[in-house]
PDB file of C-alpha atoms and ligand atoms in Angstrom:
ATOM      1  CA  UNK H  21     154.952 146.547  89.670  1.00  0.00           C
ATOM      2  CA  UNK H  22     157.116 149.720  89.402  1.00  0.00           C
ATOM      3  CA  UNK H  23     160.629 149.280  88.855  1.00  0.00           C
ATOM      4  CA  UNK H  24     163.412 151.605  88.669  1.00  0.00           C
ATOM      5  CA  UNK H  25     164.084 152.191  84.871  1.00  0.00           C
ATOM      6  CA  UNK H  26     166.950 154.308  85.330  1.00  0.00           C
ATOM      7  CA  UNK H  27     169.993 153.249  83.470  1.00  0.00           C
ATOM      8  CA  UNK H  28     172.383 155.682  85.145  1.00  0.00           C
ATOM      9  CA  UNK H  29     174.456 154.926  88.213  1.00  0.00           C
ATOM     10  CA  UNK H  30     176.731 151.876  88.058  1.00  0.00           C
ATOM     11  CA  UNK H  31     175.712 149.027  90.295  1.00  0.00           C
ATOM     12  CA  UNK H  32     178.410 146.434  89.678  1.00  0.00           C
ATOM     13  CA  UNK H  33     182.317 146.555  89.951  1.00  0.00           C
ATOM     14  CA  UNK H  34     182.565 146.281  86.108  1.00  0.00           C
ATOM     15  CA  UNK H  35     180.205 149.279  85.564  1.00  0.00           C
ATOM     16  CA  UNK H  36     181.943 151.334  88.193  1.00  0.00           C
ATOM     17  CA  UNK H  37     185.310 150.643  86.429  1.00  0.00           C
ATOM     18  CA  UNK H  38     183.830 151.644  83.008  1.00  0.00           C
ATOM     19  CA  UNK H  39     182.417 154.872  84.582  1.00  0.00           C
ATOM     20  CA  UNK H  40     185.759 155.631  86.189  1.00  0.00           C
ATOM     21  CA  UNK H  41     187.624 155.194  82.866  1.00  0.00           C
ATOM     22  CA  UNK H  42     184.906 157.172  81.075  1.00  0.00           C
ATOM     23  CA  UNK H  43     185.329 160.145  83.560  1.00  0.00           C
ATOM     24  CA  UNK H  44     189.009 159.984  83.304  1.00  0.00           C
ATOM     25  CA  UNK H  45     189.202 160.083  79.499  1.00  0.00           C
ATOM     26  CA  UNK H  46     186.549 162.814  79.387  1.00  0.00           C
ATOM     27  CA  UNK H  47     188.881 164.920  81.770  1.00  0.00           C
ATOM     28  CA  UNK H  48     191.777 164.238  79.493  1.00  0.00           C
ATOM     29  CA  UNK H  49     189.794 165.197  76.454  1.00  0.00           C
ATOM     30  CA  UNK H  50     188.432 168.228  78.095  1.00  0.00           C
ATOM     31  CA  UNK H  51     191.964 169.397  79.079  1.00  0.00           C
ATOM     32  CA  UNK H  52     193.369 168.770  75.510  1.00  0.00           C
ATOM     33  CA  UNK H  53     190.458 170.582  73.858  1.00  0.00           C
ATOM     34  CA  UNK H  54     191.168 173.599  76.274  1.00  0.00           C
ATOM     35  CA  UNK H  55     194.872 173.612  75.463  1.00  0.00           C
ATOM     36  CA  UNK H  56     194.296 173.410  71.631  1.00  0.00           C
ATOM     37  CA  UNK H  57     191.667 176.088  71.843  1.00  0.00           C
ATOM     38  CA  UNK H  58     193.687 178.250  73.991  1.00  0.00           C
ATOM     39  CA  UNK H  59     196.883 178.116  71.798  1.00  0.00           C
ATOM     40  CA  UNK H  60     194.659 178.604  68.740  1.00  0.00           C
ATOM     41  CA  UNK H  61     193.022 181.625  70.139  1.00  0.00           C
ATOM     42  CA  UNK H  62     196.394 183.055  71.408  1.00  0.00           C
ATOM     43  CA  UNK H  63     197.897 182.578  67.906  1.00  0.00           C
ATOM     44  CA  UNK H  64     194.946 184.245  66.102  1.00  0.00           C
ATOM     45  CA  UNK H  65     195.171 187.289  68.463  1.00  0.00           C
ATOM     46  CA  UNK H  66     198.856 187.515  68.905  1.00  0.00           C
ATOM     47  CA  UNK H  67     199.916 186.962  65.242  1.00  0.00           C
ATOM     48  CA  UNK H  68     197.188 188.512  63.393  1.00  0.00           C
ATOM     49  CA  UNK H  69     197.894 190.732  60.316  1.00  0.00           C
ATOM     50  CA  UNK H  70     198.620 194.217  61.194  1.00  0.00           C
ATOM     51  CA  UNK H  71     198.434 197.282  58.862  1.00  0.00           C
ATOM     52  CA  UNK H  72     201.857 198.133  57.351  1.00  0.00           C
ATOM     53  CA  UNK H  73     203.366 194.795  58.120  1.00  0.00           C
ATOM     54  CA  UNK H  74     204.859 192.950  55.399  1.00  0.00           C
ATOM     55  CA  UNK H  75     204.865 189.054  55.037  1.00  0.00           C
ATOM     56  CA  UNK H  76     205.736 187.366  58.211  1.00  0.00           C
ATOM     57  CA  UNK H  77     209.182 185.593  58.816  1.00  0.00           C
ATOM     58  CA  UNK H  78     208.815 182.071  57.333  1.00  0.00           C
ATOM     59  CA  UNK H  79     209.886 179.255  59.732  1.00  0.00           C
ATOM     60  CA  UNK H  80     210.874 175.861  58.329  1.00  0.00           C
ATOM     61  CA  UNK H  81     210.951 173.007  61.117  1.00  0.00           C
ATOM     62  CA  UNK H  82     211.480 173.266  64.834  1.00  0.00           C
ATOM     63  CA  UNK H  83     213.215 170.025  66.073  1.00  0.00           C
ATOM     64  CA  UNK H  84     212.382 170.616  69.764  1.00  0.00           C
ATOM     65  CA  UNK H  85     208.612 171.467  69.132  1.00  0.00           C
ATOM     66  CA  UNK H  86     208.325 168.458  66.809  1.00  0.00           C
ATOM     67  CA  UNK H  87     209.640 165.934  69.337  1.00  0.00           C
ATOM     68  CA  UNK H  88     207.510 167.438  71.990  1.00  0.00           C
ATOM     69  CA  UNK H  89     204.229 167.030  69.919  1.00  0.00           C
ATOM     70  CA  UNK H  90     205.376 163.342  68.894  1.00  0.00           C
ATOM     71  CA  UNK H  91     206.336 162.369  72.557  1.00  0.00           C
ATOM     72  CA  UNK H  92     203.520 163.970  74.411  1.00  0.00           C
ATOM     73  CA  UNK H  93     200.713 162.250  72.560  1.00  0.00           C
ATOM     74  CA  UNK H  94     202.520 158.980  72.501  1.00  0.00           C
ATOM     75  CA  UNK H  95     202.893 159.092  76.217  1.00  0.00           C
ATOM     76  CA  UNK H  96     199.194 160.100  76.675  1.00  0.00           C
ATOM     77  CA  UNK H  97     198.111 157.242  74.479  1.00  0.00           C
ATOM     78  CA  UNK H  98     200.277 154.826  76.779  1.00  0.00           C
ATOM     79  CA  UNK H  99     198.677 156.250  79.812  1.00  0.00           C
ATOM     80  CA  UNK H 100     195.219 155.657  78.370  1.00  0.00           C
ATOM     81  CA  UNK H 101     196.269 152.209  77.260  1.00  0.00           C
ATOM     82  CA  UNK H 102     197.250 151.249  80.751  1.00  0.00           C
ATOM     83  CA  UNK H 103     194.104 152.601  82.304  1.00  0.00           C
ATOM     84  CA  UNK H 104     191.993 150.723  79.676  1.00  0.00           C
ATOM     85  CA  UNK H 105     194.013 147.586  80.531  1.00  0.00           C
ATOM     86  CA  UNK H 106     193.260 147.863  84.099  1.00  0.00           C
ATOM     87  CA  UNK H 107     189.552 148.461  83.365  1.00  0.00           C
ATOM     88  CA  UNK H 108     189.455 145.326  81.148  1.00  0.00           C
ATOM     89  CA  UNK H 109     190.893 143.204  83.884  1.00  0.00           C
ATOM     90  CA  UNK H 110     187.864 144.137  86.000  1.00  0.00           C
ATOM     91  CA  UNK H 111     185.243 144.112  83.195  1.00  0.00           C
ATOM     92  CA  UNK H 112     186.430 141.015  81.499  1.00  0.00           C
ATOM     93  CA  UNK H 113     188.413 138.907  83.803  1.00  0.00           C
ATOM     94  CA  UNK H 114     189.844 135.358  82.817  1.00  0.00           C
ATOM     95  CA  UNK H 115     187.162 132.707  82.952  1.00  0.00           C
ATOM     96  CA  UNK H 116     189.613 129.638  83.299  1.00  0.00           C
ATOM     97  CA  UNK H 117     187.075 127.245  81.672  1.00  0.00           C
ATOM     98  CA  UNK H 118     184.714 127.783  84.557  1.00  0.00           C
ATOM     99  CA  UNK H 119     181.300 126.316  83.572  1.00  0.00           C
ATOM    100  CA  UNK H 120     178.809 128.958  82.703  1.00  0.00           C
ATOM    101  CA  UNK H 121     175.848 129.366  85.524  1.00  0.00           C
ATOM    102  CA  UNK H 122     173.519 130.229  82.786  1.00  0.00           C
ATOM    103  CA  UNK H 123     173.141 130.093  79.008  1.00  0.00           C
ATOM    104  CA  UNK H 124     171.435 133.076  77.394  1.00  0.00           C
ATOM    105  CA  UNK H 125     170.125 132.860  73.805  1.00  0.00           C
ATOM    106  CA  UNK H 126     168.883 135.757  71.834  1.00  0.00           C
ATOM    107  CA  UNK H 127     165.974 135.029  69.680  1.00  0.00           C
ATOM    108  CA  UNK H 128     164.016 137.436  67.366  1.00  0.00           C
ATOM    109  CA  UNK H 129     162.698 139.039  69.818  1.00  0.00           C
ATOM    110  CA  UNK H 130     163.096 137.536  73.186  1.00  0.00           C
ATOM    111  CA  UNK H 131     165.820 136.037  75.393  1.00  0.00           C
ATOM    112  CA  UNK H 132     166.049 132.417  76.300  1.00  0.00           C
ATOM    113  CA  UNK H 133     167.439 132.011  79.874  1.00  0.00           C
ATOM    114  CA  UNK H 134     168.806 128.564  80.697  1.00  0.00           C
ATOM    115  CA  UNK H 135     170.269 127.508  84.073  1.00  0.00           C
ATOM    116  CA  UNK H 136     171.967 124.309  82.960  1.00  0.00           C
ATOM    117  CA  UNK H 137     173.093 123.226  86.504  1.00  0.00           C
ATOM    118  CA  UNK H 138     169.640 123.617  88.000  1.00  0.00           C
ATOM    119  CA  UNK H 139     167.980 122.203  84.985  1.00  0.00           C
ATOM    120  CA  UNK H 140     165.416 124.696  83.892  1.00  0.00           C
ATOM    121  CA  UNK H 141     164.698 127.288  81.226  1.00  0.00           C
ATOM    122  CA  UNK H 142     162.823 130.676  81.502  1.00  0.00           C
ATOM    123  CA  UNK H 143     162.609 133.751  79.417  1.00  0.00           C
ATOM    124  CA  UNK H 144     163.384 137.555  79.579  1.00  0.00           C
ATOM    125  CA  UNK H 145     164.393 137.569  83.254  1.00  0.00           C
ATOM    126  CA  UNK H 146     167.800 136.681  84.706  1.00  0.00           C
ATOM    127  CA  UNK H 147     167.862 136.031  88.515  1.00  0.00           C
ATOM    128  CA  UNK H 148     171.274 136.394  90.072  1.00  0.00           C
ATOM    129  CA  UNK H 149     172.601 136.291  93.724  1.00  0.00           C
ATOM    130  CA  UNK H 150     173.620 139.607  94.788  1.00  0.00           C
ATOM    131  CA  UNK H 151     177.317 140.250  95.151  1.00  0.00           C
ATOM    132  CA  UNK H 152     178.315 137.061  93.431  1.00  0.00           C
ATOM    133  CA  UNK H 153     179.593 136.991  89.924  1.00  0.00           C
ATOM    134  CA  UNK H 154     177.843 134.771  87.680  1.00  0.00           C
ATOM    135  CA  UNK H 155     179.232 133.473  84.303  1.00  0.00           C
ATOM    136  CA  UNK H 156     176.861 133.795  81.319  1.00  0.00           C
ATOM    137  CA  UNK H 157     177.333 131.984  77.933  1.00  0.00           C
ATOM    138  CA  UNK H 158     175.850 134.087  75.146  1.00  0.00           C
ATOM    139  CA  UNK H 159     174.364 132.506  72.183  1.00  0.00           C
ATOM    140  CA  UNK H 160     172.019 133.558  69.244  1.00  0.00           C
ATOM    141  CA  UNK H 161     169.361 131.597  67.612  1.00  0.00           C
ATOM    142  CA  UNK H 162     169.084 133.642  64.596  1.00  0.00           C
ATOM    143  CA  UNK H 163     170.785 137.058  63.944  1.00  0.00           C
ATOM    144  CA  UNK H 164     173.377 139.175  66.057  1.00  0.00           C
ATOM    145  CA  UNK H 165     171.715 140.422  69.120  1.00  0.00           C
ATOM    146  CA  UNK H 166     173.546 142.440  71.910  1.00  0.00           C
ATOM    147  CA  UNK H 167     173.098 141.899  75.577  1.00  0.00           C
ATOM    148  CA  UNK H 168     173.121 145.288  77.604  1.00  0.00           C
ATOM    149  CA  UNK H 169     172.160 145.962  81.243  1.00  0.00           C
ATOM    150  CA  UNK H 170     173.605 149.486  81.514  1.00  0.00           C
ATOM    151  CA  UNK H 171     173.777 149.475  85.450  1.00  0.00           C
ATOM    152  CA  UNK H 172     175.699 146.293  85.522  1.00  0.00           C
ATOM    153  CA  UNK H 173     178.459 146.952  82.821  1.00  0.00           C
ATOM    154  CA  UNK H 174     179.590 146.101  79.465  1.00  0.00           C
ATOM    155  CA  UNK H 175     177.744 145.004  76.392  1.00  0.00           C
ATOM    156  CA  UNK H 176     178.348 141.831  74.727  1.00  0.00           C
ATOM    157  CA  UNK H 177     177.097 140.550  71.324  1.00  0.00           C
ATOM    158  CA  UNK H 178     175.251 137.303  70.903  1.00  0.00           C
ATOM    159  CA  UNK H 179     176.488 135.910  67.687  1.00  0.00           C
ATOM    160  CA  UNK H 180     175.090 132.960  65.765  1.00  0.00           C
ATOM    161  CA  UNK H 181     177.454 130.085  65.843  1.00  0.00           C
ATOM    162  CA  UNK H 182     179.739 131.446  68.381  1.00  0.00           C
ATOM    163  CA  UNK H 183     179.724 131.362  72.260  1.00  0.00           C
ATOM    164  CA  UNK H 184     180.592 134.610  74.052  1.00  0.00           C
ATOM    165  CA  UNK H 185     181.079 134.845  77.802  1.00  0.00           C
ATOM    166  CA  UNK H 186     180.247 137.588  80.114  1.00  0.00           C
ATOM    167  CA  UNK H 187     180.528 137.978  83.804  1.00  0.00           C
ATOM    168  CA  UNK H 188     177.525 139.489  85.439  1.00  0.00           C
ATOM    169  CA  UNK H 189     177.416 140.903  89.019  1.00  0.00           C
ATOM    170  CA  UNK H 190     175.036 143.281  90.950  1.00  0.00           C
ATOM    171  CA  UNK H 191     176.158 145.051  94.144  1.00  0.00           C
ATOM    172  CA  UNK H 192     172.831 145.623  95.612  1.00  0.00           C
ATOM    173  CA  UNK H 193     169.368 143.682  95.418  1.00  0.00           C
ATOM    174  CA  UNK H 194     166.928 145.017  92.985  1.00  0.00           C
ATOM    175  CA  UNK H 195     165.533 145.054  89.258  1.00  0.00           C
ATOM    176  CA  UNK H 196     167.979 146.130  86.550  1.00  0.00           C
ATOM    177  CA  UNK H 197     166.619 146.754  83.132  1.00  0.00           C
ATOM    178  CA  UNK H 198     168.419 145.846  80.179  1.00  0.00           C
ATOM    179  CA  UNK H 199     167.734 145.713  76.265  1.00  0.00           C
ATOM    180  CA  UNK H 200     169.037 144.249  72.984  1.00  0.00           C
ATOM    181  CA  UNK H 201     171.497 146.815  71.878  1.00  0.00           C
ATOM    182  CA  UNK H 202     172.073 145.622  68.216  1.00  0.00           C
ATOM    183  CA  UNK H 203     169.400 146.322  65.584  1.00  0.00           C
ATOM    184  CA  UNK H 204     167.975 142.788  64.935  1.00  0.00           C
ATOM    185  CA  UNK H 205     164.733 143.222  63.116  1.00  0.00           C
ATOM    186  CA  UNK H 206     161.107 144.653  63.426  1.00  0.00           C
ATOM    187  CA  UNK H 207     160.874 144.202  67.197  1.00  0.00           C
ATOM    188  CA  UNK H 208     164.550 145.082  68.228  1.00  0.00           C
ATOM    189  CA  UNK H 209     162.950 147.645  70.617  1.00  0.00           C
ATOM    190  CA  UNK H 210     160.894 145.199  72.356  1.00  0.00           C
ATOM    191  CA  UNK H 211     163.704 142.791  73.016  1.00  0.00           C
ATOM    192  CA  UNK H 212     164.006 143.898  76.750  1.00  0.00           C
ATOM    193  CA  UNK H 213     165.299 141.940  79.705  1.00  0.00           C
ATOM    194  CA  UNK H 214     165.480 142.268  83.303  1.00  0.00           C
ATOM    195  CA  UNK H 215     168.178 141.226  85.796  1.00  0.00           C
ATOM    196  CA  UNK H 216     166.767 140.516  89.227  1.00  0.00           C
ATOM    197  CA  UNK H 217     169.522 140.612  91.883  1.00  0.00           C
ATOM    198  CA  UNK H 218     168.249 138.778  94.965  1.00  0.00           C
ATOM    199  CA  UNK H 219     169.934 137.765  98.549  1.00  0.00           C
ATOM    200  CA  UNK H 220     171.309 134.255  98.209  1.00  0.00           C
ATOM    201  CA  UNK H 221     168.350 132.851 100.146  1.00  0.00           C
ATOM    202  CA  UNK H 222     165.767 134.309  97.988  1.00  0.00           C
ATOM    203  CA  UNK H 223     167.852 133.367  94.910  1.00  0.00           C
ATOM    204  CA  UNK H 224     168.023 129.612  96.073  1.00  0.00           C
ATOM    205  CA  UNK H 225     164.196 129.636  96.785  1.00  0.00           C
ATOM    206  CA  UNK H 226     163.492 131.109  93.327  1.00  0.00           C
ATOM    207  CA  UNK H 227     165.789 128.345  91.536  1.00  0.00           C
ATOM    208  CA  UNK H 228     164.075 125.581  93.566  1.00  0.00           C
ATOM    209  CA  UNK H 229     160.666 127.052  92.588  1.00  0.00           C
ATOM    210  CA  UNK H 230     161.633 127.178  89.000  1.00  0.00           C
ATOM    211  CA  UNK H 231     163.172 123.829  88.882  1.00  0.00           C
ATOM    212  CA  UNK H 232     159.966 122.331  90.227  1.00  0.00           C
ATOM    213  CA  UNK H 233     157.252 120.870  87.753  1.00  0.00           C
ATOM    214  CA  UNK H 234     154.012 122.913  88.523  1.00  0.00           C
ATOM    215  CA  UNK H 235     151.202 120.839  89.846  1.00  0.00           C
ATOM    216  CA  UNK H 236     148.361 120.124  87.222  1.00  0.00           C
ATOM    217  CA  UNK H 237     145.458 122.466  87.619  1.00  0.00           C
ATOM    218  CA  UNK H 238     142.606 121.506  89.779  1.00  0.00           C
ATOM    219  CA  UNK H 239     140.015 124.195  88.736  1.00  0.00           C
ATOM    220  CA  UNK H 240     137.613 123.137  85.811  1.00  0.00           C
ATOM    221  CA  UNK H 241     138.220 126.028  83.542  1.00  0.00           C
ATOM    222  CA  UNK H 242     142.198 125.825  84.069  1.00  0.00           C
ATOM    223  CA  UNK H 243     141.947 122.023  83.634  1.00  0.00           C
ATOM    224  CA  UNK H 244     140.252 122.688  80.182  1.00  0.00           C
ATOM    225  CA  UNK H 245     142.994 125.110  79.426  1.00  0.00           C
ATOM    226  CA  UNK H 246     145.562 122.490  80.077  1.00  0.00           C
ATOM    227  CA  UNK H 247     143.940 120.103  77.761  1.00  0.00           C
ATOM    228  CA  UNK H 248     143.370 122.831  74.944  1.00  0.00           C
ATOM    229  CA  UNK H 249     147.078 123.830  75.282  1.00  0.00           C
ATOM    230  CA  UNK H 250     148.121 120.302  74.224  1.00  0.00           C
ATOM    231  CA  UNK H 251     145.422 120.076  71.463  1.00  0.00           C
ATOM    232  CA  UNK H 252     145.939 123.420  69.863  1.00  0.00           C
ATOM    233  CA  UNK H 253     149.114 124.646  67.987  1.00  0.00           C
ATOM    234  CA  UNK H 254     150.628 125.988  71.281  1.00  0.00           C
ATOM    235  CA  UNK H 255     152.850 122.744  71.714  1.00  0.00           C
ATOM    236  CA  UNK H 256     154.419 123.518  68.220  1.00  0.00           C
ATOM    237  CA  UNK H 257     156.487 126.308  69.665  1.00  0.00           C
ATOM    238  CA  UNK H 258     156.361 126.141  73.496  1.00  0.00           C
ATOM    239  CA  UNK H 259     157.395 123.943  76.337  1.00  0.00           C
ATOM    240  CA  UNK H 260     155.852 123.244  79.611  1.00  0.00           C
ATOM    241  CA  UNK H 261     157.823 120.706  81.738  1.00  0.00           C
ATOM    242  CA  UNK H 262     155.852 117.793  82.949  1.00  0.00           C
ATOM    243  CA  UNK H 263     153.496 117.927  80.000  1.00  0.00           C
ATOM    244  CA  UNK H 264     153.848 116.893  76.407  1.00  0.00           C
ATOM    245  CA  UNK H 265     154.981 120.290  75.253  1.00  0.00           C
ATOM    246  CA  UNK H 266     158.698 120.222  74.588  1.00  0.00           C
ATOM    247  CA  UNK H 267     159.239 122.663  71.661  1.00  0.00           C
ATOM    248  CA  UNK H 268     161.656 125.541  72.009  1.00  0.00           C
ATOM    249  CA  UNK H 269     160.861 127.833  69.077  1.00  0.00           C
ATOM    250  CA  UNK H 270     158.992 130.150  71.582  1.00  0.00           C
ATOM    251  CA  UNK H 271     159.637 131.016  75.241  1.00  0.00           C
ATOM    252  CA  UNK H 272     159.455 128.022  77.890  1.00  0.00           C
ATOM    253  CA  UNK H 273     156.114 128.609  79.666  1.00  0.00           C
ATOM    254  CA  UNK H 274     156.628 126.258  82.549  1.00  0.00           C
ATOM    255  CA  UNK H 275     156.528 129.112  85.170  1.00  0.00           C
ATOM    256  CA  UNK H 276     155.276 132.010  82.972  1.00  0.00           C
ATOM    257  CA  UNK H 277     152.901 133.365  85.731  1.00  0.00           C
ATOM    258  CA  UNK H 278     156.073 133.989  87.905  1.00  0.00           C
ATOM    259  CA  UNK H 279     157.568 136.391  85.482  1.00  0.00           C
ATOM    260  CA  UNK H 280     157.161 140.114  85.580  1.00  0.00           C
ATOM    261  CA  UNK H 281     156.542 140.780  81.777  1.00  0.00           C
ATOM    262  CA  UNK H 282     154.988 139.352  78.721  1.00  0.00           C
ATOM    263  CA  UNK H 283     156.452 139.513  75.372  1.00  0.00           C
ATOM    264  CA  UNK H 284     160.053 140.477  76.291  1.00  0.00           C
ATOM    265  CA  UNK H 285     158.819 143.607  78.146  1.00  0.00           C
ATOM    266  CA  UNK H 286     155.979 144.809  76.020  1.00  0.00           C
ATOM    267  CA  UNK H 287     153.390 144.121  78.810  1.00  0.00           C
ATOM    268  CA  UNK H 288     153.420 143.726  82.453  1.00  0.00           C
ATOM    269  CA  UNK H 289     152.379 140.169  83.267  1.00  0.00           C
ATOM    270  CA  UNK H 290     148.856 140.595  84.416  1.00  0.00           C
ATOM    271  CA  UNK H 291     145.627 138.454  83.689  1.00  0.00           C
ATOM    272  CA  UNK H 292     144.206 141.319  81.674  1.00  0.00           C
ATOM    273  CA  UNK H 293     147.514 141.575  79.498  1.00  0.00           C
ATOM    274  CA  UNK H 294     147.802 137.900  79.070  1.00  0.00           C
ATOM    275  CA  UNK H 295     144.276 137.810  77.614  1.00  0.00           C
ATOM    276  CA  UNK H 296     145.097 140.754  75.422  1.00  0.00           C
ATOM    277  CA  UNK H 297     148.272 138.898  74.296  1.00  0.00           C
ATOM    278  CA  UNK H 298     146.420 135.787  73.443  1.00  0.00           C
ATOM    279  CA  UNK H 299     143.665 137.536  71.744  1.00  0.00           C
ATOM    280  CA  UNK H 300     145.913 138.892  69.155  1.00  0.00           C
ATOM    281  CA  UNK H 301     149.787 138.935  69.826  1.00  0.00           C
ATOM    282  CA  UNK H 302     150.321 140.672  66.383  1.00  0.00           C
ATOM    283  CA  UNK H 303     148.406 143.679  67.734  1.00  0.00           C
ATOM    284  CA  UNK H 304     150.485 144.019  70.704  1.00  0.00           C
ATOM    285  CA  UNK H 305     153.885 143.274  69.271  1.00  0.00           C
ATOM    286  CA  UNK H 306     153.494 143.376  65.332  1.00  0.00           C
ATOM    287  CA  UNK H 307     156.052 141.121  63.527  1.00  0.00           C
ATOM    288  CA  UNK H 308     156.552 138.743  66.489  1.00  0.00           C
ATOM    289  CA  UNK H 309     156.714 135.065  65.774  1.00  0.00           C
ATOM    290  CA  UNK H 310     153.482 134.296  67.457  1.00  0.00           C
ATOM    291  CA  UNK H 311     150.576 134.160  64.954  1.00  0.00           C
ATOM    292  CA  UNK H 312     147.113 135.517  65.624  1.00  0.00           C
ATOM    293  CA  UNK H 313     145.139 132.355  66.116  1.00  0.00           C
ATOM    294  CA  UNK H 314     141.581 133.764  66.383  1.00  0.00           C
ATOM    295  CA  UNK H 315     141.008 131.665  69.557  1.00  0.00           C
ATOM    296  CA  UNK H 316     137.443 131.075  70.574  1.00  0.00           C
ATOM    297  CA  UNK H 317     136.366 133.119  73.840  1.00  0.00           C
ATOM    298  CA  UNK H 318     136.041 129.839  75.490  1.00  0.00           C
ATOM    299  CA  UNK H 319     139.607 128.650  74.594  1.00  0.00           C
ATOM    300  CA  UNK H 320     140.943 132.033  75.434  1.00  0.00           C
ATOM    301  CA  UNK H 321     139.577 132.143  78.984  1.00  0.00           C
ATOM    302  CA  UNK H 322     140.507 128.356  79.513  1.00  0.00           C
ATOM    303  CA  UNK H 323     144.145 129.125  78.416  1.00  0.00           C
ATOM    304  CA  UNK H 324     144.530 132.241  80.399  1.00  0.00           C
ATOM    305  CA  UNK H 325     143.175 130.422  83.457  1.00  0.00           C
ATOM    306  CA  UNK H 326     145.691 127.661  82.889  1.00  0.00           C
ATOM    307  CA  UNK H 327     148.743 129.733  82.199  1.00  0.00           C
ATOM    308  CA  UNK H 328     147.825 131.775  85.424  1.00  0.00           C
ATOM    309  CA  UNK H 329     148.389 128.545  87.385  1.00  0.00           C
ATOM    310  CA  UNK H 330     151.928 128.174  86.112  1.00  0.00           C
ATOM    311  CA  UNK H 331     153.423 130.057  89.136  1.00  0.00           C
TER     312      UNK H 331
HETATM  313 CU1  CUA L  28     167.974 141.391  69.256  1.00  0.00          CU
HETATM  314 CU2  CUA L  28     168.167 143.837  68.805  1.00  0.00          CU
END
């Protein structure tokens, strides 16, 4: 699936407000730069040393000039302060104790995405209804991570032991790419995430599908995979709702086949790539927390067949 990976062009009210402020401040800076450079060049040329001229007249203090260069920057800072304040009101509005629609937890190196009201957990993909602000509670399971989806606005740190809140909104349906923006260890670069903005109807359908418990596989190989999943060490780290697997050290796999990527964005989610990942996750994403289990080829194809049924 090809997606627009551009990070330019705001696609939310918050991102638009930030871009406007950035544009205004860049313009201010350019004007100040031009004025300072202009006055400097003028002085260098106009007051340069000329042959036969003695020492220039010494000037000590100039009250009017000093007042001007104190008041002008102060006024400019006040203007910037008001503009920043107005931007903040759009980007970081009051939450008024509204419960979060989703709880996002940064892990080394993936994102746990929990929808507490709908009662399910997924990973590395956030679905939101288009045009509706969604409150996210940001947590970290280990070190400091940083949530950032450039087209949708501001960054926000995920700090261990502290809840941060962020309002996420998208103007148009689409897939918006994001990444962890705080260095957090070996695979920081492969701690990607995607925000998928959908029409309210599509979003509701997606939520319903995610909240459902997938039916047990019917096909022989997949059935064998389901059995092996419970027997092997998979269950020590992963959860699949409706089965005995309840751990949450690794991503919840209840609907893994419905996701776009594997390994927090390192691979597209295809059968070939899932096989590649299970064959040796350390070869695909060195340092990640999933060990190389050297699965037998029978187990490997059974597990792949089973996971592929988890739509
Ligand atoms: Cu998490 Cu960088």
